[in-house]
Amino acid sequence: MVPICDRAFSRLLEQWRALERGTSMVKLKWFDNLHQSGFNSNDDVIANDSNGKSIHQMPTNVNSTNIVWHKCSIEKMDRQELLQQKGCVIWITGLSGSGKSTLACALSRGLHARGKLTYILDGDNVRHGLNRDLSFKAEDRAENIRRIGEVAKLFADAGVICIASLISPYRMDRDACRALLPEGDFMEVFMDVPLQVCEARDPKGLYKLARAGKIKGFTGIDDPYEPPLNSEIVLQQKEGVCASPSDLAETVISYLEEKGYLKA
Ligand SMILES: Nc1ncnc2c1ncn2[C@@H]1O[C@H](COP(=O)(O)OS(=O)(=O)O)[C@@H](OP(=O)(O)O)[C@H]1O
Ligand SMILES: Nc1ncnc2c1ncn2[C@@H]1O[C@H](COP(=O)(O)OP(=O)(O)O)[C@@H](O)[C@H]1O
C-alpha cells in the first residue's frame, strides 16, 4: 500500500501509462524508480486530503526503506498564515538565453517589494553545489530536475514562493515535478523565445562554442527541448518584440494575485 495525495496519484497514474508506452532512457529510469519503490498499478492507495495539511509523496529513492513520516503540529497552513502568502512553485522553463534567470530575478524583486518571501533555484546556481555531480546527459538532466523539484517542494511547504529557473528540456520531468505538489501550486512559465533570438543574445558565448562543436549536447543545437503543451503562462518574445523583464514579471505577479497566492 502506498500513501499518496489523490490528485498527485491520478497524475502519476497518467505518467505510469505514458511510461508503459514510452521507450526512452529517461522514461525507463522513471519506470524503474516507480517499480522499485514498490508501487505497481494494482496496489491499493491510501489517498490523503490535500487541503494544505501534510502531503505525503510516493518515495522514489529505492534505498530508503523502513522509513515513517514524522508529522509536526506546525504545518504549511500555519507558516502561510505567518507569511501572509501561499507557498507555491513557479517553474520557468526555456532555452538557454531565453531570459529565465532575468525573469526569476525581476519576479523576486517585484514580489519582495510587495512584502512577499521568495527564493530562486536557478539551474546554473544549483549546479555549483547540490547538483555539481551532474552532467548534461539526459539521465543527469532528469536527476537535476528531480532534485530541484524536490527542493522546490520543500520551499513551497515552508510557505515560500519558490522560483525555479532551469532549462528542464523534458516534458515528462517537468510533469513529474508538477505531480509532487497539490493542484494549482505548481505554475509552469514557458519562455517561448525562438532559438535564433536566444542564439543572437548568447551572453555566455555558449551557442558559439556549441556551433563550433566545442560543447556537445547543447540544448537547441544538438540536444532536444520539448516545449510545454499546457503551461499556465506563456511569455512569447520574438525578434525585436521583447517586453521588458519587469513587465514580464508583472504578468506572473498578476496571475499569482488572481489565483490567491499573495494572501494566506
Ligand atoms: N550542454 C548544455 N546544454 C544546455 N546548457 C548548458 C550546457 N552546458 C552548460 N550549460 C549551461 O548550463 C545551464 C543550464 O543548466 P540547467 O540546470 O538549467 O539545465 S537542465 O535543466 O539540466 O537541462 C545553462 O544556463 P542558462 O543559459 O541560464 O539556461 C548554460 O549556461
Ligand atoms: N525580456 C528581455 N528582453 C530583452 N533581453 C532580455 C530579456 N530577458 C533577458 N534578456 C537578455 O537575454 C540574455 C539571456 O538572459 P538570461 O536571463 O541569462 O537567460 P537564461 O537564464 O534563460 O539563459 C541576457 O543577456 C539578458 O540580458
Tab-separated table of C-alpha atoms and ligand atoms in Angstrom:
chain	number	residue	atom	x	y	z
A	1	MET	CA	0.000	0.000	0.000
A	2	VAL	CA	1.310	3.431	-0.943
A	3	PRO	CA	0.260	6.596	0.933
A	4	ILE	CA	-0.131	9.360	-1.623
A	5	CYS	CA	-2.154	12.517	-2.286
A	6	ASP	CA	-5.129	11.600	-4.526
A	7	ARG	CA	-4.545	14.283	-7.174
A	8	ALA	CA	-0.842	13.513	-7.311
A	9	PHE	CA	-1.834	9.879	-7.680
A	10	SER	CA	-4.000	10.434	-10.720
A	11	ARG	CA	-1.190	12.394	-12.385
A	12	LEU	CA	1.288	9.646	-11.539
A	13	LEU	CA	-1.100	7.062	-12.919
A	14	GLU	CA	-1.297	9.086	-16.118
A	15	GLN	CA	2.506	9.175	-16.258
A	16	TRP	CA	2.637	5.487	-15.452
A	17	ARG	CA	0.515	4.745	-18.530
A	18	ALA	CA	2.681	7.050	-20.656
A	19	LEU	CA	5.741	5.285	-19.289
A	20	GLU	CA	4.388	1.919	-20.266
A	21	ARG	CA	4.086	3.249	-23.830
A	22	GLY	CA	7.441	5.048	-23.778
A	23	THR	CA	10.893	3.724	-24.510
A	24	SER	CA	13.458	6.478	-23.883
A	25	MET	CA	16.233	6.071	-21.294
A	26	VAL	CA	14.756	8.769	-19.104
A	27	LYS	CA	11.326	7.204	-19.214
A	28	LEU	CA	12.762	3.806	-18.382
A	29	LYS	CA	14.618	5.308	-15.410
A	30	TRP	CA	11.353	6.732	-14.061
A	31	PHE	CA	9.652	3.426	-14.695
A	32	ASP	CA	12.405	1.638	-12.740
A	33	ASN	CA	12.143	4.073	-9.859
A	34	LEU	CA	8.398	3.626	-9.612
A	35	HIS	CA	8.635	-0.143	-9.832
A	36	GLN	CA	11.478	-0.464	-7.361
A	37	SER	CA	9.732	1.809	-4.871
A	38	GLY	CA	7.167	-0.946	-4.521
A	39	PHE	CA	4.445	0.824	-6.482
A	40	ASN	CA	2.516	-1.039	-9.106
A	41	SER	CA	-0.741	-0.359	-10.832
A	42	ASN	CA	-2.590	-2.990	-8.792
A	43	ASP	CA	-1.587	-1.504	-5.424
A	44	ASP	CA	-4.217	-0.169	-3.051
A	45	VAL	CA	-3.697	3.526	-2.499
A	46	ILE	CA	-4.298	5.481	0.695
A	47	ALA	CA	-5.464	8.902	-0.502
A	48	ASN	CA	-4.713	11.785	1.836
A	49	ASP	CA	-6.647	15.017	1.597
A	50	SER	CA	-4.800	17.929	0.032
A	51	ASN	CA	-6.198	20.885	1.967
A	52	GLY	CA	-2.795	22.291	2.857
A	53	LYS	CA	-2.144	19.701	5.560
A	54	SER	CA	0.671	17.172	5.279
A	55	ILE	CA	1.207	15.869	1.774
A	56	HIS	CA	2.895	12.515	1.549
A	57	GLN	CA	4.534	11.555	-1.672
A	58	MET	CA	5.494	8.240	-3.070
A	59	PRO	CA	9.158	7.512	-2.366
A	60	THR	CA	11.257	7.135	-5.483
A	61	ASN	CA	14.562	6.522	-3.728
A	62	VAL	CA	14.594	2.770	-3.544
A	63	ASN	CA	17.403	2.657	-0.977
A	64	SER	CA	15.382	4.428	1.705
A	65	THR	CA	13.318	1.682	3.255
A	66	ASN	CA	11.628	1.247	6.642
A	67	ILE	CA	11.016	4.956	6.980
A	68	VAL	CA	7.977	6.526	8.621
A	69	TRP	CA	6.731	10.079	8.044
A	70	HIS	CA	7.076	12.233	11.193
A	71	LYS	CA	4.317	14.808	11.472
A	72	CYS	CA	4.662	18.161	13.270
A	73	SER	CA	1.796	20.200	14.722
A	74	ILE	CA	3.053	23.313	12.927
A	75	GLU	CA	2.098	22.804	9.318
A	76	LYS	CA	2.203	24.577	5.967
A	77	MET	CA	-1.007	26.471	6.714
A	78	ASP	CA	0.486	27.879	9.922
A	79	ARG	CA	3.577	29.071	8.090
A	80	GLN	CA	1.439	30.600	5.328
A	81	GLU	CA	-0.550	32.461	7.973
A	82	LEU	CA	2.688	33.827	9.397
A	83	LEU	CA	3.943	34.931	5.966
A	84	GLN	CA	0.562	36.080	4.615
A	85	GLN	CA	1.102	34.251	1.337
A	86	LYS	CA	0.708	30.749	-0.105
A	87	GLY	CA	3.709	28.550	-0.720
A	88	CYS	CA	3.981	27.520	-4.356
A	89	VAL	CA	6.418	26.817	-7.190
A	90	ILE	CA	6.841	28.963	-10.274
A	91	TRP	CA	8.714	26.783	-12.731
A	92	ILE	CA	10.385	28.787	-15.518
A	93	THR	CA	11.428	26.650	-18.487
A	94	GLY	CA	13.025	27.587	-21.799
A	95	LEU	CA	16.149	27.544	-23.911
A	96	SER	CA	19.451	28.908	-22.709
A	97	GLY	CA	19.317	32.668	-23.305
A	98	SER	CA	15.508	32.847	-23.271
A	99	GLY	CA	15.557	35.076	-20.184
A	100	LYS	CA	14.738	32.597	-17.407
A	101	SER	CA	17.228	33.938	-14.847
A	102	THR	CA	16.415	37.550	-15.712
A	103	LEU	CA	12.704	36.900	-15.203
A	104	ALA	CA	13.363	34.972	-11.974
A	105	CYS	CA	15.239	37.988	-10.543
A	106	ALA	CA	12.658	40.514	-11.746
A	107	LEU	CA	9.922	38.381	-10.228
A	108	SER	CA	11.753	38.029	-6.954
A	109	ARG	CA	12.311	41.813	-6.846
A	110	GLY	CA	8.672	42.564	-7.680
A	111	LEU	CA	7.343	40.202	-5.024
A	112	HIS	CA	9.895	41.312	-2.437
A	113	ALA	CA	8.713	44.901	-2.949
A	114	ARG	CA	5.192	43.677	-2.128
A	115	GLY	CA	6.449	42.075	1.093
A	116	LYS	CA	6.378	38.502	-0.228
A	117	LEU	CA	9.062	35.935	0.554
A	118	THR	CA	10.606	34.238	-2.488
A	119	TYR	CA	13.592	32.025	-3.170
A	120	ILE	CA	15.194	31.334	-6.544
A	121	LEU	CA	16.501	27.912	-7.539
A	122	ASP	CA	18.466	28.646	-10.705
A	123	GLY	CA	19.790	25.660	-12.666
A	124	ASP	CA	23.207	27.245	-13.176
A	125	ASN	CA	23.492	28.121	-9.458
A	126	VAL	CA	22.268	24.805	-8.054
A	127	ARG	CA	24.781	23.084	-10.329
A	128	HIS	CA	27.509	24.953	-8.405
A	129	GLY	CA	26.625	22.980	-5.252
A	130	LEU	CA	23.923	20.377	-4.676
A	131	ASN	CA	23.977	19.257	-8.322
A	132	ARG	CA	27.633	19.689	-9.148
A	133	ASP	CA	27.966	15.939	-9.718
A	134	LEU	CA	25.560	16.085	-12.668
A	135	SER	CA	26.460	16.475	-16.334
A	136	PHE	CA	24.189	17.438	-19.223
A	137	LYS	CA	23.454	13.943	-20.495
A	138	ALA	CA	19.741	13.026	-20.445
A	139	GLU	CA	19.803	10.982	-17.197
A	140	ASP	CA	21.718	13.687	-15.361
A	141	ARG	CA	19.412	16.439	-16.584
A	142	ALA	CA	16.488	14.313	-15.363
A	143	GLU	CA	18.153	13.933	-11.955
A	144	ASN	CA	18.921	17.683	-11.862
A	145	ILE	CA	15.260	18.445	-12.459
A	146	ARG	CA	14.061	15.815	-9.979
A	147	ARG	CA	16.277	17.198	-7.207
A	148	ILE	CA	15.311	20.793	-7.914
A	149	GLY	CA	11.648	19.704	-7.974
A	150	GLU	CA	12.034	18.106	-4.552
A	151	VAL	CA	13.825	21.142	-3.105
A	152	ALA	CA	11.183	23.450	-4.613
A	153	LYS	CA	8.513	21.345	-2.959
A	154	LEU	CA	10.211	21.844	0.414
A	155	PHE	CA	10.325	25.612	-0.120
A	156	ALA	CA	6.628	25.639	-1.055
A	157	ASP	CA	5.904	23.616	2.077
A	158	ALA	CA	7.812	26.255	4.043
A	159	GLY	CA	5.304	28.792	2.675
A	160	VAL	CA	7.795	30.391	0.317
A	161	ILE	CA	7.091	31.366	-3.299
A	162	CYS	CA	9.813	29.290	-4.905
A	163	ILE	CA	11.016	30.335	-8.353
A	164	ALA	CA	12.766	27.508	-10.208
A	165	SER	CA	14.520	28.620	-13.390
A	166	LEU	CA	16.162	25.869	-15.354
A	167	ILE	CA	16.073	24.667	-18.952
A	168	SER	CA	14.284	21.453	-17.893
A	169	PRO	CA	14.056	20.270	-21.503
A	170	TYR	CA	11.945	17.155	-20.971
A	171	ARG	CA	8.179	17.439	-20.610
A	172	MET	CA	7.975	14.307	-18.538
A	173	ASP	CA	10.492	15.505	-15.949
A	174	ARG	CA	8.662	18.822	-15.588
A	175	ASP	CA	5.349	16.992	-15.216
A	176	ALA	CA	6.868	14.728	-12.564
A	177	CYS	CA	7.792	17.861	-10.560
A	178	ARG	CA	4.280	19.208	-11.038
A	179	ALA	CA	2.917	15.941	-9.653
A	180	LEU	CA	4.829	16.493	-6.391
A	181	LEU	CA	2.611	19.445	-5.477
A	182	PRO	CA	-1.098	19.899	-4.797
A	183	GLU	CA	-3.177	21.046	-7.783
A	184	GLY	CA	-2.526	24.683	-8.634
A	185	ASP	CA	0.599	25.076	-6.514
A	186	PHE	CA	2.906	24.379	-9.479
A	187	MET	CA	2.814	27.048	-12.162
A	188	GLU	CA	4.786	26.496	-15.324
A	189	VAL	CA	6.049	29.581	-17.141
A	190	PHE	CA	7.263	28.901	-20.681
A	191	MET	CA	9.800	31.345	-22.094
A	192	ASP	CA	8.664	30.992	-25.700
A	193	VAL	CA	11.653	32.531	-27.427
A	194	PRO	CA	12.898	31.328	-30.837
A	195	LEU	CA	16.308	29.691	-30.941
A	196	GLN	CA	17.573	32.429	-33.311
A	197	VAL	CA	16.806	35.100	-30.694
A	198	CYS	CA	18.498	33.123	-27.896
A	199	GLU	CA	21.466	32.435	-30.112
A	200	ALA	CA	21.778	36.085	-31.129
A	201	ARG	CA	21.846	37.050	-27.426
A	202	ASP	CA	24.370	34.362	-26.456
A	203	PRO	CA	25.533	36.260	-23.325
A	204	LYS	CA	27.900	33.469	-22.226
A	205	GLY	CA	29.191	32.573	-25.703
A	206	LEU	CA	27.902	29.002	-25.247
A	207	TYR	CA	25.945	28.819	-28.513
A	208	LYS	CA	29.083	29.875	-30.364
A	209	LEU	CA	31.015	27.065	-28.687
A	210	ALA	CA	28.209	24.595	-29.388
A	211	ARG	CA	28.084	25.578	-33.084
A	212	ALA	CA	31.852	25.137	-33.246
A	213	GLY	CA	31.432	21.623	-31.800
A	214	LYS	CA	33.304	22.567	-28.626
A	215	ILE	CA	30.262	21.856	-26.414
A	216	LYS	CA	28.455	18.623	-27.230
A	217	GLY	CA	24.785	18.060	-26.428
A	218	PHE	CA	23.805	21.712	-26.156
A	219	THR	CA	20.047	22.254	-25.821
A	220	GLY	CA	18.502	23.504	-29.055
A	221	ILE	CA	21.624	22.728	-31.096
A	222	ASP	CA	22.286	19.007	-30.761
A	223	ASP	CA	20.109	18.183	-27.755
A	224	PRO	CA	16.294	18.298	-27.559
A	225	TYR	CA	13.937	20.789	-25.965
A	226	GLU	CA	10.310	19.730	-25.579
A	227	PRO	CA	8.117	22.843	-25.343
A	228	PRO	CA	5.314	22.666	-22.787
A	229	LEU	CA	1.824	21.902	-24.090
A	230	ASN	CA	-0.257	23.347	-21.249
A	231	SER	CA	1.745	25.958	-19.370
A	232	GLU	CA	-0.121	28.234	-17.012
A	233	ILE	CA	1.764	31.172	-18.540
A	234	VAL	CA	3.445	31.544	-21.936
A	235	LEU	CA	5.753	34.523	-22.342
A	236	GLN	CA	6.390	34.956	-26.021
A	237	GLN	CA	9.266	37.024	-27.324
A	238	LYS	CA	10.108	37.479	-30.978
A	239	GLU	CA	12.926	39.163	-32.793
A	240	GLY	CA	12.662	42.850	-31.953
A	241	VAL	CA	9.464	42.325	-29.882
A	242	CYS	CA	10.530	41.765	-26.281
A	243	ALA	CA	8.616	43.025	-23.274
A	244	SER	CA	10.901	44.248	-20.510
A	245	PRO	CA	11.781	41.784	-17.723
A	246	SER	CA	9.768	43.830	-15.207
A	247	ASP	CA	6.697	43.790	-17.498
A	248	LEU	CA	7.048	40.020	-17.858
A	249	ALA	CA	7.360	39.724	-14.081
A	250	GLU	CA	4.186	41.783	-13.638
A	251	THR	CA	2.302	39.293	-15.837
A	252	VAL	CA	3.330	36.480	-13.480
A	253	ILE	CA	2.572	38.544	-10.370
A	254	SER	CA	-0.927	39.360	-11.686
A	255	TYR	CA	-1.501	35.641	-12.207
A	256	LEU	CA	-0.389	34.880	-8.629
A	257	GLU	CA	-2.647	37.626	-7.304
A	258	GLU	CA	-5.624	36.368	-9.306
A	259	LYS	CA	-5.104	32.824	-8.032
A	260	GLY	CA	-4.885	33.984	-4.412
A	261	TYR	CA	-1.229	33.145	-3.752
A	262	LEU	CA	-0.357	36.595	-2.429
A	263	LYS	CA	-2.539	36.196	0.661
A	264	ALA	CA	-2.734	33.460	3.296
B	1	LIG	N1	25.072	21.165	-22.859
B	1	LIG	C1	24.414	22.196	-22.299
B	1	LIG	N2	23.116	22.414	-22.601
B	1	LIG	C2	22.478	23.441	-22.025
B	1	LIG	N3	23.022	24.297	-21.125
B	1	LIG	C3	24.319	24.097	-20.787
B	1	LIG	C4	25.064	23.044	-21.364
B	1	LIG	N4	26.305	23.093	-20.842
B	1	LIG	C5	26.349	24.116	-19.997
B	1	LIG	N5	25.151	24.730	-19.946
B	1	LIG	C6	24.856	25.840	-19.023
B	1	LIG	O1	24.057	25.252	-18.000
B	1	LIG	C7	22.861	25.954	-17.825
B	1	LIG	C8	21.655	25.021	-17.851
B	1	LIG	O2	21.579	24.293	-16.666
B	1	LIG	P1	20.182	23.685	-16.226
B	1	LIG	O3	20.410	23.042	-14.926
B	1	LIG	O4	19.153	24.755	-16.316
B	1	LIG	O5	19.918	22.603	-17.384
B	1	LIG	S1	18.920	21.359	-17.377
B	1	LIG	O6	17.636	21.821	-16.818
B	1	LIG	O7	19.512	20.304	-16.558
B	1	LIG	O8	18.808	20.964	-18.780
B	1	LIG	C9	22.737	26.927	-18.967
B	1	LIG	O9	22.283	28.123	-18.345
B	1	LIG	P2	21.174	29.066	-18.969
B	1	LIG	O10	21.848	29.745	-20.128
B	1	LIG	O11	20.864	30.007	-17.842
B	1	LIG	O12	19.978	28.263	-19.377
B	1	LIG	C10	24.124	27.015	-19.570
B	1	LIG	O13	24.776	28.139	-19.057
B	2	LIG	N1	12.856	40.471	-21.574
B	2	LIG	C1	14.035	40.592	-22.138
B	2	LIG	N2	14.229	41.399	-23.187
B	2	LIG	C2	15.436	41.524	-23.766
B	2	LIG	N3	16.540	40.866	-23.364
B	2	LIG	C3	16.419	40.047	-22.337
B	2	LIG	C4	15.175	39.860	-21.663
B	2	LIG	N4	15.349	38.965	-20.673
B	2	LIG	C5	16.652	38.614	-20.713
B	2	LIG	N5	17.285	39.265	-21.701
B	2	LIG	C6	18.720	39.124	-22.040
B	2	LIG	O1	18.877	37.840	-22.615
B	2	LIG	C7	20.093	37.253	-22.169
B	2	LIG	C8	19.814	35.910	-21.525
B	2	LIG	O2	19.073	36.114	-20.345
B	2	LIG	P1	19.151	35.086	-19.161
B	2	LIG	O3	18.197	35.545	-18.127
B	2	LIG	O4	20.570	34.870	-18.744
B	2	LIG	O5	18.595	33.775	-19.890
B	2	LIG	P2	18.608	32.256	-19.405
B	2	LIG	O6	18.639	32.250	-17.913
B	2	LIG	O7	17.355	31.681	-19.980
B	2	LIG	O8	19.836	31.668	-20.025
B	2	LIG	C9	20.733	38.259	-21.237
B	2	LIG	O9	21.709	38.967	-21.934
B	2	LIG	C10	19.590	39.155	-20.822
B	2	LIG	O10	20.012	40.471	-20.512
